[in-house]
Coordinates of C-alpha atoms and ligand atoms in Angstrom, one line a residue:
L1 CA 1.0 -28.3 10.9
E2 CA -1.0 -29.9 8.2
K3 CA -1.8 -32.8 10.5
N4 CA -2.7 -30.6 13.4
T5 CA -5.0 -28.3 11.5
Q6 CA -6.8 -30.9 9.3
G7 CA -10.4 -30.0 8.8
Q8 CA -10.0 -26.6 10.3
H9 CA -11.2 -23.3 8.8
D10 CA -8.8 -21.5 6.5
N11 CA -8.4 -18.6 9.0
F12 CA -7.4 -21.1 11.7
V13 CA -4.7 -22.5 9.5
S14 CA -3.4 -19.1 8.4
L15 CA -3.2 -17.9 12.0
A16 CA -1.3 -21.1 12.9
K17 CA 1.2 -20.3 10.2
W18 CA 1.5 -16.8 11.4
R19 CA 2.3 -18.0 14.9
I20 CA 4.9 -20.4 13.7
L21 CA 6.6 -17.7 11.6
N22 CA 6.4 -15.2 14.4
R23 CA 8.0 -17.6 16.8
L24 CA 10.7 -18.3 14.3
H25 CA 11.3 -14.5 14.0
D26 CA 11.8 -14.4 17.8
R27 CA 14.2 -17.3 17.8
N28 CA 16.3 -16.7 14.7
E29 CA 15.8 -13.5 12.8
T30 CA 18.2 -14.4 10.0
L31 CA 16.5 -17.7 9.3
Y32 CA 13.0 -16.0 9.5
Y33 CA 13.9 -13.6 6.7
R34 CA 15.5 -16.2 4.6
V35 CA 12.4 -18.4 4.9
L36 CA 10.3 -15.4 3.9
I37 CA 12.4 -14.5 0.9
D38 CA 12.7 -18.0 -0.4
N39 CA 9.0 -18.6 0.0
I40 CA 7.6 -15.1 -0.5
K41 CA 4.6 -16.3 -2.6
N42 CA 3.5 -18.6 0.1
F43 CA 4.2 -16.4 3.1
A44 CA 3.3 -12.9 1.9
P45 CA -0.4 -13.8 2.4
I46 CA 0.5 -14.7 6.0
I47 CA 2.7 -11.8 7.2
Y48 CA 0.9 -9.4 4.9
T49 CA -2.7 -9.2 3.5
P50 CA -5.0 -11.0 4.1
T51 CA -3.8 -12.8 7.3
V52 CA -2.2 -9.7 8.8
G53 CA -5.8 -8.3 9.0
L54 CA -6.9 -11.2 11.1
V55 CA -3.8 -10.8 13.2
C56 CA -4.6 -7.2 13.9
Q57 CA -8.2 -8.1 14.8
N58 CA -6.9 -10.6 17.4
Y59 CA -3.6 -8.9 18.3
S60 CA -4.2 -8.5 22.0
G61 CA -4.8 -12.2 22.3
L62 CA -1.9 -13.2 20.1
F63 CA 0.5 -10.7 21.7
R64 CA 3.6 -12.4 23.3
R65 CA 6.4 -9.9 23.1
P66 CA 6.4 -6.4 21.7
R67 CA 7.8 -5.3 18.4
G68 CA 8.2 -1.6 17.6
M69 CA 7.5 1.5 19.6
Y70 CA 4.3 2.8 21.0
F71 CA 3.8 6.5 21.6
S72 CA 0.8 7.2 23.7
A73 CA -1.0 10.5 24.2
K74 CA 0.2 10.2 27.8
D75 CA 3.8 10.3 26.6
K76 CA 3.5 13.9 25.5
G77 CA 6.7 15.9 26.2
E78 CA 8.7 12.7 26.5
M79 CA 8.9 11.5 22.9
M80 CA 12.4 12.9 22.2
S81 CA 13.9 10.9 25.1
M82 CA 11.9 7.8 24.1
I83 CA 13.3 8.0 20.6
Y84 CA 16.8 8.3 22.0
N85 CA 16.2 5.2 24.1
W86 CA 15.6 3.0 21.1
P87 CA 18.4 0.5 21.2
A88 CA 19.5 0.6 17.5
Q89 CA 22.0 3.3 16.5
E90 CA 20.7 3.7 13.0
V91 CA 17.1 3.5 11.7
D92 CA 16.5 3.5 7.9
M93 CA 12.8 2.8 7.6
I94 CA 9.9 3.6 9.8
V95 CA 6.3 2.6 9.2
L96 CA 3.9 4.6 11.3
T97 CA 0.2 4.2 11.9
D98 CA -2.5 5.5 14.4
G99 CA -4.6 2.3 13.8
S100 CA -7.6 4.3 12.7
R101 CA -8.3 2.5 9.3
I102 CA -6.6 -0.8 9.2
L103 CA -7.1 -2.3 5.7
G104 CA -10.9 -2.3 5.3
L105 CA -11.4 -3.4 8.9
G106 CA -11.9 0.1 10.4
D107 CA -10.5 1.4 13.7
L108 CA -8.4 -1.3 15.5
G109 CA -6.6 1.0 17.9
V110 CA -3.1 -0.2 18.9
Q111 CA -3.9 -3.6 17.5
G112 CA -3.1 -2.0 14.1
I113 CA 0.6 -2.3 15.0
G114 CA 0.5 -5.6 12.9
I115 CA 0.4 -3.4 9.8
P116 CA 3.7 -1.5 10.3
I117 CA 5.3 -4.9 11.3
G118 CA 4.0 -6.6 8.2
K119 CA 4.9 -3.7 5.9
L120 CA 8.4 -3.6 7.4
D121 CA 8.8 -7.4 6.9
M122 CA 8.0 -6.7 3.3
Y123 CA 10.7 -4.0 3.3
V124 CA 13.3 -6.5 4.5
A125 CA 12.1 -9.2 2.1
A126 CA 11.6 -7.1 -1.0
A127 CA 13.9 -4.1 -0.5
G128 CA 16.6 -5.7 1.6
I129 CA 16.4 -3.1 4.3
N130 CA 18.5 -4.3 7.2
P131 CA 16.1 -5.7 9.9
Q132 CA 18.2 -4.1 12.6
R133 CA 17.3 -0.8 11.1
I134 CA 13.5 -0.9 10.8
L135 CA 11.1 0.6 13.3
P136 CA 7.3 -0.1 13.4
V137 CA 5.6 2.8 15.2
M138 CA 2.1 3.0 16.8
L139 CA 0.6 6.3 17.8
D140 CA -1.8 5.5 20.5
V141 CA -4.2 8.4 20.6
G142 CA -7.1 6.2 21.8
T143 CA -9.7 4.4 19.8
N144 CA -13.4 4.9 18.8
N145 CA -13.9 1.1 18.6
Q146 CA -16.3 0.4 21.4
K147 CA -15.7 -3.3 21.4
L148 CA -12.0 -2.8 22.0
L149 CA -12.6 -0.2 24.7
E150 CA -14.6 -2.9 26.5
D151 CA -12.1 -5.7 25.8
R152 CA -10.2 -6.5 29.0
L153 CA -7.2 -7.8 26.9
Y154 CA -7.0 -4.5 24.9
L155 CA -3.5 -3.1 25.2
G156 CA -4.0 0.5 24.3
L157 CA -5.4 3.7 25.9
R158 CA -9.0 3.3 26.8
Q159 CA -10.2 6.7 25.7
P160 CA -11.8 8.1 22.5
R161 CA -9.4 9.2 19.8
L162 CA -7.8 12.6 20.2
E163 CA -9.0 15.1 17.7
G164 CA -7.8 18.4 16.2
E165 CA -4.8 20.2 17.5
E166 CA -4.4 17.7 20.3
Y167 CA -4.0 15.0 17.8
L168 CA -1.6 16.9 15.5
S169 CA 0.6 17.9 18.4
I170 CA 1.3 14.2 19.1
V171 CA 2.2 13.4 15.5
D172 CA 4.3 16.6 15.3
E173 CA 6.2 15.6 18.4
V174 CA 7.0 12.1 17.1
M175 CA 8.0 13.4 13.7
E176 CA 10.4 16.0 15.2
A177 CA 11.9 13.4 17.6
V178 CA 12.5 10.9 14.7
H179 CA 14.0 13.6 12.6
A180 CA 16.3 14.8 15.3
R181 CA 17.8 11.4 15.9
W182 CA 17.7 9.9 12.4
P183 CA 17.4 12.8 9.9
K184 CA 17.9 10.4 7.0
A185 CA 15.2 7.9 8.0
I186 CA 12.2 7.4 5.6
V187 CA 8.8 7.6 7.3
Q188 CA 5.9 5.8 5.7
F189 CA 2.4 6.8 6.9
E190 CA 0.1 3.8 6.8
D191 CA -3.6 3.2 7.3
F192 CA -4.7 6.6 8.7
Q193 CA -8.3 7.5 8.4
M194 CA -8.8 9.8 5.4
K195 CA -8.9 13.2 7.0
W196 CA -5.5 12.6 8.8
A197 CA -4.0 10.8 5.8
F198 CA -4.4 13.9 3.6
E199 CA -3.7 16.5 6.3
T200 CA -0.5 14.9 7.6
L201 CA 0.8 14.3 4.1
E202 CA 0.4 18.0 3.3
R203 CA 1.8 19.0 6.7
Y204 CA 5.0 16.9 6.5
R205 CA 5.9 16.2 2.9
R206 CA 7.9 19.3 2.4
R207 CA 9.7 19.1 5.7
F208 CA 10.5 15.4 6.1
C209 CA 11.4 12.5 3.9
M210 CA 8.0 10.8 4.2
F211 CA 5.1 9.5 2.1
N212 CA 1.6 8.1 2.6
D213 CA 1.5 4.6 1.2
D214 CA -2.3 4.4 0.9
I215 CA -2.5 7.6 -1.1
Q216 CA 0.7 7.6 -3.1
G217 CA 1.9 4.0 -3.2
T218 CA -1.5 2.7 -4.1
A219 CA -1.9 5.4 -6.8
G220 CA 1.3 4.3 -8.5
V221 CA 0.4 0.7 -8.5
A222 CA -3.1 1.4 -9.8
L223 CA -1.7 3.7 -12.5
A224 CA 0.7 1.0 -13.7
G225 CA -2.2 -1.4 -13.9
L226 CA -4.4 1.0 -15.7
L227 CA -1.7 1.7 -18.3
G228 CA -1.5 -2.1 -18.7
T229 CA -5.2 -2.3 -19.4
V230 CA -4.7 0.2 -22.3
R231 CA -2.0 -2.0 -23.7
A232 CA -4.2 -5.1 -23.2
Q233 CA -6.8 -3.5 -25.5
G234 CA -4.0 -3.2 -28.2
R235 CA -4.1 0.6 -27.9
P236 CA -1.3 3.1 -27.7
L237 CA -0.6 4.4 -24.1
T238 CA -1.8 7.9 -25.0
D239 CA -5.3 6.4 -25.3
F240 CA -5.3 6.4 -21.5
A241 CA -6.8 9.9 -21.8
N242 CA -9.9 8.4 -23.4
Q243 CA -10.5 5.6 -21.0
K244 CA -13.8 5.7 -19.0
I245 CA -12.8 4.8 -15.4
V246 CA -15.4 4.3 -12.6
V247 CA -13.7 4.5 -9.2
V248 CA -15.8 3.2 -6.3
G249 CA -14.6 4.7 -3.0
A250 CA -13.6 8.3 -2.5
G251 CA -11.2 7.8 0.4
S252 CA -7.5 8.2 0.7
A253 CA -6.8 5.4 -1.7
G254 CA -9.4 6.2 -4.4
L255 CA -8.6 9.9 -4.4
G256 CA -4.9 9.2 -4.5
V257 CA -5.4 7.0 -7.6
L258 CA -7.5 9.6 -9.4
K259 CA -5.1 12.4 -8.6
M260 CA -2.2 10.5 -10.1
A261 CA -4.3 9.3 -13.1
L262 CA -5.2 13.0 -13.8
Q263 CA -1.5 13.9 -13.8
A264 CA -0.9 11.2 -16.3
V265 CA -3.7 12.3 -18.5
S266 CA -2.4 15.9 -18.4
R267 CA 1.0 14.8 -19.4
M268 CA -0.4 12.8 -22.3
A269 CA -3.1 15.1 -23.6
G270 CA -2.2 18.5 -22.1
P271 CA -3.4 20.4 -19.1
D272 CA -6.9 21.1 -20.6
A273 CA -7.6 17.4 -21.1
D274 CA -11.0 16.3 -19.8
P275 CA -10.6 12.7 -18.5
H276 CA -13.7 10.5 -18.2
F277 CA -13.4 9.6 -14.5
F278 CA -16.5 8.9 -12.5
L279 CA -16.2 8.8 -8.7
L280 CA -18.6 7.2 -6.2
D281 CA -18.7 7.0 -2.5
K282 CA -21.2 5.5 -0.1
N283 CA -23.7 8.0 -1.3
G284 CA -23.3 7.2 -4.9
L285 CA -22.0 9.3 -7.9
I286 CA -20.3 12.4 -6.7
T287 CA -21.3 15.6 -8.6
T288 CA -20.9 19.3 -8.1
E289 CA -24.4 19.2 -6.6
R290 CA -23.1 17.2 -3.6
K291 CA -23.6 19.0 -0.3
D292 CA -20.5 19.3 2.0
I293 CA -18.3 17.8 -0.6
D294 CA -14.8 16.9 0.6
P295 CA -12.3 19.3 -0.9
A296 CA -10.1 16.4 -1.9
A297 CA -13.0 14.9 -3.9
A298 CA -14.2 18.2 -5.5
P299 CA -11.8 18.1 -8.5
F300 CA -13.4 14.8 -9.6
A301 CA -17.1 15.8 -9.1
K302 CA -19.0 15.7 -12.3
S303 CA -21.0 18.8 -13.4
Q304 CA -24.6 18.4 -14.4
G305 CA -23.7 19.3 -17.9
E306 CA -21.2 16.4 -18.1
I307 CA -23.6 13.7 -17.0
E308 CA -27.0 14.9 -18.3
G309 CA -26.5 13.4 -21.7
L310 CA -25.9 10.0 -19.9
G311 CA -29.1 10.4 -17.9
L312 CA -27.1 10.4 -14.6
S313 CA -27.5 12.7 -11.7
E314 CA -26.1 13.3 -8.2
G315 CA -26.0 10.2 -6.1
A316 CA -26.6 7.8 -8.9
C317 CA -26.0 4.2 -7.7
L318 CA -23.2 2.0 -9.0
I319 CA -25.4 -0.2 -11.2
E320 CA -26.9 2.8 -12.9
V321 CA -23.5 4.4 -13.5
V322 CA -22.0 1.2 -14.9
K323 CA -25.0 0.6 -17.2
K324 CA -25.0 4.1 -18.6
V325 CA -21.2 4.9 -18.7
K326 CA -20.2 1.4 -20.1
P327 CA -16.7 2.0 -18.5
H328 CA -13.4 0.5 -19.6
V329 CA -12.4 0.1 -16.0
L330 CA -14.3 -0.6 -12.8
L331 CA -12.0 0.1 -9.8
G332 CA -13.0 -0.6 -6.2
L333 CA -11.3 1.0 -3.2
S334 CA -14.4 1.2 -1.0
G335 CA -13.4 -1.3 1.7
V336 CA -16.8 -2.9 1.2
G337 CA -16.9 -6.6 0.3
G338 CA -19.2 -7.6 -2.5
V339 CA -20.3 -4.2 -3.8
F340 CA -19.4 -5.5 -7.3
N341 CA -22.4 -7.8 -7.2
E342 CA -23.6 -10.1 -9.9
E343 CA -25.7 -7.4 -11.6
V344 CA -22.9 -4.9 -11.6
L345 CA -20.4 -7.5 -13.0
K346 CA -22.9 -8.6 -15.7
A347 CA -23.4 -5.0 -16.7
M348 CA -19.6 -4.8 -17.4
R349 CA -20.2 -7.2 -20.3
D350 CA -21.5 -4.1 -22.2
S351 CA -18.3 -2.2 -21.5
D352 CA -17.0 -0.2 -24.4
S353 CA -13.6 -1.9 -24.0
T354 CA -12.6 -5.1 -25.8
K355 CA -10.9 -6.1 -22.5
P356 CA -12.9 -4.6 -19.6
A357 CA -10.8 -4.3 -16.5
I358 CA -12.1 -5.1 -13.0
F359 CA -9.9 -4.0 -10.1
A360 CA -11.3 -5.2 -6.7
M361 CA -8.6 -3.6 -4.6
S362 CA -10.0 -3.5 -1.1
N363 CA -8.3 -5.6 1.6
P364 CA -8.4 -8.1 3.2
T365 CA -10.0 -10.8 1.0
T366 CA -13.4 -10.5 2.7
N367 CA -13.5 -6.8 1.9
A368 CA -12.7 -7.3 -1.8
E369 CA -15.4 -5.8 -4.0
C370 CA -15.8 -9.2 -5.7
T371 CA -13.9 -12.4 -5.9
A372 CA -11.9 -13.5 -8.9
V373 CA -14.4 -16.4 -9.7
E374 CA -17.3 -13.9 -9.5
A375 CA -15.6 -11.5 -11.8
F376 CA -14.8 -14.1 -14.5
N377 CA -18.1 -15.9 -14.2
H378 CA -20.3 -12.8 -14.4
A379 CA -18.3 -10.3 -16.4
G380 CA -17.0 -12.8 -18.9
E381 CA -13.7 -14.4 -19.9
D382 CA -12.4 -11.3 -21.8
I383 CA -11.8 -9.2 -18.7
V384 CA -8.5 -8.4 -17.0
F385 CA -8.8 -8.8 -13.3
A386 CA -6.8 -7.6 -10.3
S387 CA -7.5 -7.7 -6.6
G388 CA -5.7 -6.2 -3.5
S389 CA -5.4 -9.5 -1.7
P390 CA -4.4 -12.7 -3.6
F391 CA -6.9 -15.0 -5.2
A392 CA -6.0 -18.2 -7.1
D393 CA -6.2 -18.1 -10.9
V394 CA -9.6 -19.1 -12.3
N395 CA -10.0 -22.2 -14.4
L396 CA -12.3 -21.1 -17.3
G397 CA -12.5 -24.6 -18.8
N398 CA -11.3 -25.6 -22.3
G399 CA -7.8 -25.3 -21.0
K400 CA -8.2 -21.6 -20.4
I401 CA -7.0 -19.8 -17.3
G402 CA -8.3 -16.5 -16.0
H403 CA -5.2 -14.8 -14.7
V404 CA -5.5 -13.1 -11.3
N405 CA -3.3 -10.0 -10.7
Q406 CA -2.5 -8.7 -7.3
A407 CA -2.9 -4.9 -7.4
N408 CA -1.3 -4.0 -4.1
N409 CA 1.0 -1.2 -3.1
M410 CA 3.5 -3.8 -2.0
Y411 CA 4.8 -3.6 -5.6
L412 CA 5.9 0.0 -5.0
F413 CA 6.4 1.0 -1.4
P414 CA 9.6 -1.0 -0.9
G415 CA 11.2 0.5 -4.0
I416 CA 10.0 4.0 -3.1
G417 CA 11.5 3.7 0.4
L418 CA 14.7 2.1 -0.8
G419 CA 15.3 4.6 -3.6
A420 CA 14.6 7.5 -1.4
L421 CA 16.9 6.2 1.3
L422 CA 19.8 5.6 -1.0
S423 CA 19.3 9.0 -2.6
G424 CA 19.6 10.7 0.7
A425 CA 16.8 13.0 -0.5
H426 CA 15.2 15.2 2.2
I427 CA 11.8 14.9 0.6
I428 CA 9.9 12.5 -1.7
T429 CA 8.7 14.4 -4.8
D430 CA 5.8 13.6 -7.2
G431 CA 8.5 13.0 -9.9
M432 CA 10.1 10.2 -7.8
L433 CA 6.6 8.6 -7.3
Q434 CA 5.8 8.9 -11.0
A435 CA 9.1 7.3 -11.9
A436 CA 8.2 4.4 -9.6
A437 CA 4.8 3.9 -11.3
E438 CA 6.3 4.1 -14.8
C439 CA 9.0 1.6 -13.9
L440 CA 6.4 -0.9 -12.7
A441 CA 4.3 -0.4 -15.8
S442 CA 7.2 -1.0 -18.1
Y443 CA 8.2 -4.2 -16.3
I444 CA 5.6 -6.2 -18.1
T445 CA 6.1 -7.5 -21.6
D446 CA 3.5 -7.3 -24.4
D447 CA 3.3 -11.1 -24.4
E448 CA 2.4 -11.1 -20.7
I449 CA -0.1 -8.3 -21.2
Q450 CA -1.9 -10.5 -23.9
R451 CA -2.3 -13.2 -21.2
G452 CA -4.0 -10.7 -18.9
V453 CA -0.8 -10.2 -16.8
L454 CA -0.7 -6.6 -15.5
Y455 CA 1.8 -7.1 -12.6
P456 CA 4.8 -9.3 -12.3
S457 CA 4.7 -12.3 -10.0
I458 CA 5.5 -11.6 -6.4
D459 CA 8.3 -14.2 -6.7
S460 CA 10.3 -11.5 -8.4
I461 CA 9.6 -8.8 -5.9
R462 CA 13.3 -8.3 -5.0
D463 CA 14.1 -7.7 -8.7
I464 CA 11.1 -5.4 -9.2
T465 CA 12.0 -3.4 -6.1
A466 CA 15.6 -3.0 -7.2
E467 CA 14.4 -1.6 -10.5
V468 CA 11.8 0.7 -8.8
G469 CA 14.4 1.8 -6.3
A470 CA 16.9 2.7 -9.1
A471 CA 14.2 4.6 -11.0
V472 CA 13.3 6.6 -7.8
L473 CA 17.0 7.2 -7.1
R474 CA 17.7 8.4 -10.6
T475 CA 14.9 10.8 -10.5
A476 CA 16.0 12.2 -7.1
V477 CA 19.4 12.9 -8.8
V478 CA 17.9 14.5 -11.9
E479 CA 15.6 16.7 -9.7
E480 CA 18.6 17.6 -7.6
V481 CA 16.9 16.6 -4.3
A482 CA 19.4 13.7 -3.7
E483 CA 22.0 14.5 -1.1
G484 CA 23.6 11.1 -1.1
R485 CA 24.3 8.8 1.8
G486 CA 27.6 7.9 3.6
D487 CA 30.6 8.2 1.2
V488 CA 28.3 8.3 -1.8
G489 CA 27.2 11.9 -2.2
Y490 CA 25.2 13.8 -4.8
R491 CA 28.4 14.1 -7.0
E492 CA 29.1 10.4 -7.0
L493 CA 25.5 9.6 -7.7
S494 CA 25.2 12.0 -10.5
Q495 CA 28.2 10.5 -12.2
M496 CA 26.7 7.0 -12.2
S497 CA 25.2 5.5 -15.4
K498 CA 21.8 3.9 -15.3
E499 CA 23.4 0.5 -15.0
E500 CA 25.7 1.6 -12.2
I501 CA 22.7 3.1 -10.3
L502 CA 20.9 -0.3 -10.5
Q503 CA 24.0 -2.1 -9.3
Y504 CA 24.5 0.4 -6.5
V505 CA 20.9 -0.3 -5.4
K506 CA 21.4 -4.1 -5.5
D507 CA 24.7 -3.9 -3.7
N508 CA 22.9 -2.1 -0.8
M509 CA 20.2 -4.6 -0.3
W510 CA 20.7 -6.7 2.8
Y511 CA 20.4 -10.5 2.4
P512 CA 20.0 -12.9 5.3
V513 CA 23.2 -14.9 5.8
Y514 CA 24.7 -15.9 9.1
S515 CA 27.6 -13.6 10.0
P516 CA 30.7 -15.5 11.1
L517 CA 31.4 -15.5 14.8
V518 CA 35.1 -15.2 14.1
H519 CA 36.4 -12.6 11.7
E520 CA 37.9 -14.3 8.6
K521 CA 41.4 -13.0 7.8
Ligands
NAI601 N1 -4.8 -2.8 -2.9 C1 -4.1 -1.8 -2.3 O1 -2.9 -1.7 -2.5 C2 -4.8 -0.9 -1.3 C3 -6.1 -1.2 -0.9 N2 -6.7 -0.3 0.0 C4 -8.0 -0.7 0.5 O2 -8.9 0.3 0.1 C5 -10.0 0.4 1.0 C6 -10.3 1.8 1.3 O3 -9.2 2.5 1.8 P1 -9.2 4.1 2.1 O4 -9.5 4.8 0.8 O5 -8.0 4.5 2.8 O6 -10.5 4.2 3.1 P2 -11.4 5.4 3.4 O7 -12.1 5.1 4.6 O8 -10.6 6.7 3.3 O9 -12.4 5.5 2.1 C7 -13.5 4.6 1.8 C8 -14.4 5.2 0.8 O10 -15.3 4.2 0.3 C9 -16.6 4.8 0.3 N3 -17.6 3.7 0.5 C10 -18.0 3.1 1.6 N4 -19.0 2.3 1.3 C11 -19.3 2.3 0.0 C12 -20.2 1.7 -0.9 N5 -21.1 0.8 -0.4 N6 -20.2 2.1 -2.2 C13 -19.3 3.0 -2.6 N7 -18.4 3.6 -1.9 C14 -18.4 3.3 -0.6 C15 -16.6 5.8 1.5 O11 -17.6 6.7 1.3 C16 -15.2 6.4 1.3 O12 -15.2 7.3 0.3 C17 -9.6 -0.5 2.2 O13 -10.2 -1.7 2.1 C18 -8.1 -0.7 2.0 O14 -7.7 -2.0 2.4 C19 -6.1 0.8 0.5 C20 -4.8 1.1 0.1 C21 -4.0 0.2 -0.8
PYR602 C1 -2.5 -2.6 1.0 C2 -2.8 -1.5 1.9 O1 -2.0 -0.7 2.2 C3 -4.2 -1.4 2.5 O2 -5.0 -2.2 2.2 O3 -4.4 -0.5 3.3
MG603 MG1 -2.5 0.5 3.8

């Protein structure tokens, strides 16, 4: 590969690697997953962000053979029989998308199937979900991407997206069919545009064992990182309630993060606590003056009284907010590359924190709010930095290294899914999600925190996932939503010690080894 791709653009090389891995998957699934697990640090950026974004953008051209199931608006009324036609007897994990907001790349229609495929490959690699029991699902309700509608290779329905009740009736039908055949399967909603992300989560979370990864998985990962930044400042965790956090992007991810952060502050400082969160969207700072404010953003809108003293008002732009607030944390989930420009990053030098934190969480790499080099160059060497897609560590000279963290929901969704699955819970509660976030936060030692490390290396993703899965499972038992699975019911689970739960989780993780052709006596 190296010889054949010499002098080529990075994207070309990454896509070539993706093709090779994809062909290996088709020839020898066991070997594919073994290669992935043994080289996760090298290959996660190929099967997952950032390359998966490029794959989705070019999916119709790259397509050779199908993976997963497609439910089109034209299949209405037939979805139950389609589900019963899926060849696997058992399905444990489903990742489902409608392709309407793929990473920060917008509406990619059915080409978004690359995301469920990539996420489920992470499930196999990180959580040891049996690859025979995973199911990527695409809901093809049309696309509003004009370029795709005109592309003769486009594989999906050539019609504008369904809206309203028509749309919901398709999702309802798929969810009910899945539940009828595999009542214990976990369904992960992924990369839905904001309005449907929130609405489907509310609609299904009390009826099915499902979660929305962009809202809930991301929130847990961000919270773990935010608690890490408090520790990095040498402060007690309860000081989290006093942190000034500027969140750029008021979409499913940004709002999910703030909601979970608010819950954490309430636990630490009581329900009347008044956290210092500032929320911006494409129209600037969100305040109570905002016209047609989204109900999900309303709880985080600043009142005039709260910001007057700072000299801020409705719609204030990012640079103004950073200069006046002097935040401890600047967190981007806007999907817009480069919005943390030189001026904004330089303003972070005046942060009130001894270790200002910059989280450029948007994916893929080109959509990151800033690069790692930009962050360390402009905001200074004392920052802690995290990005949604991987960047190399930054050489700061004098033998010093600027550590780059990857703040990505991949640290939590595999453990949330695995823990929920083994618990046999019929729903995924806030408590289970909180346990996942706390588990990740506590994984890092003080020594690592001092070096700017907020998240463990992806090399240990299987171990992290086992711990997170165990934490989720334990909480499901404590909250009495666990119903068990197979021979291991609620009673057996509730009698296990903490160590036994962890062992139980590990014992249930699939690992790629060839199964013998002849049964050994
Ligand atoms: N690192 C991670 O684990 C995750 C990263 N993400 C990334 O977050 C990004 C956003 O995802 P969603 O919230 O689901 O999208 P969304 O479309 O629901 O929300 C985007 C938000 O950003 C705002 N925005 C757009 N341009 C802006 C600008 N110039 N300045 C400030 N705000 C601006 C929009 O007004 C909107 O509120 C995507 O790039 C996605 O890849 C999402 C989930 C997890
Ligand atoms: C990581 C992820 O889920 C996203 O960027 O949407
Ligand atoms: Mg996502």
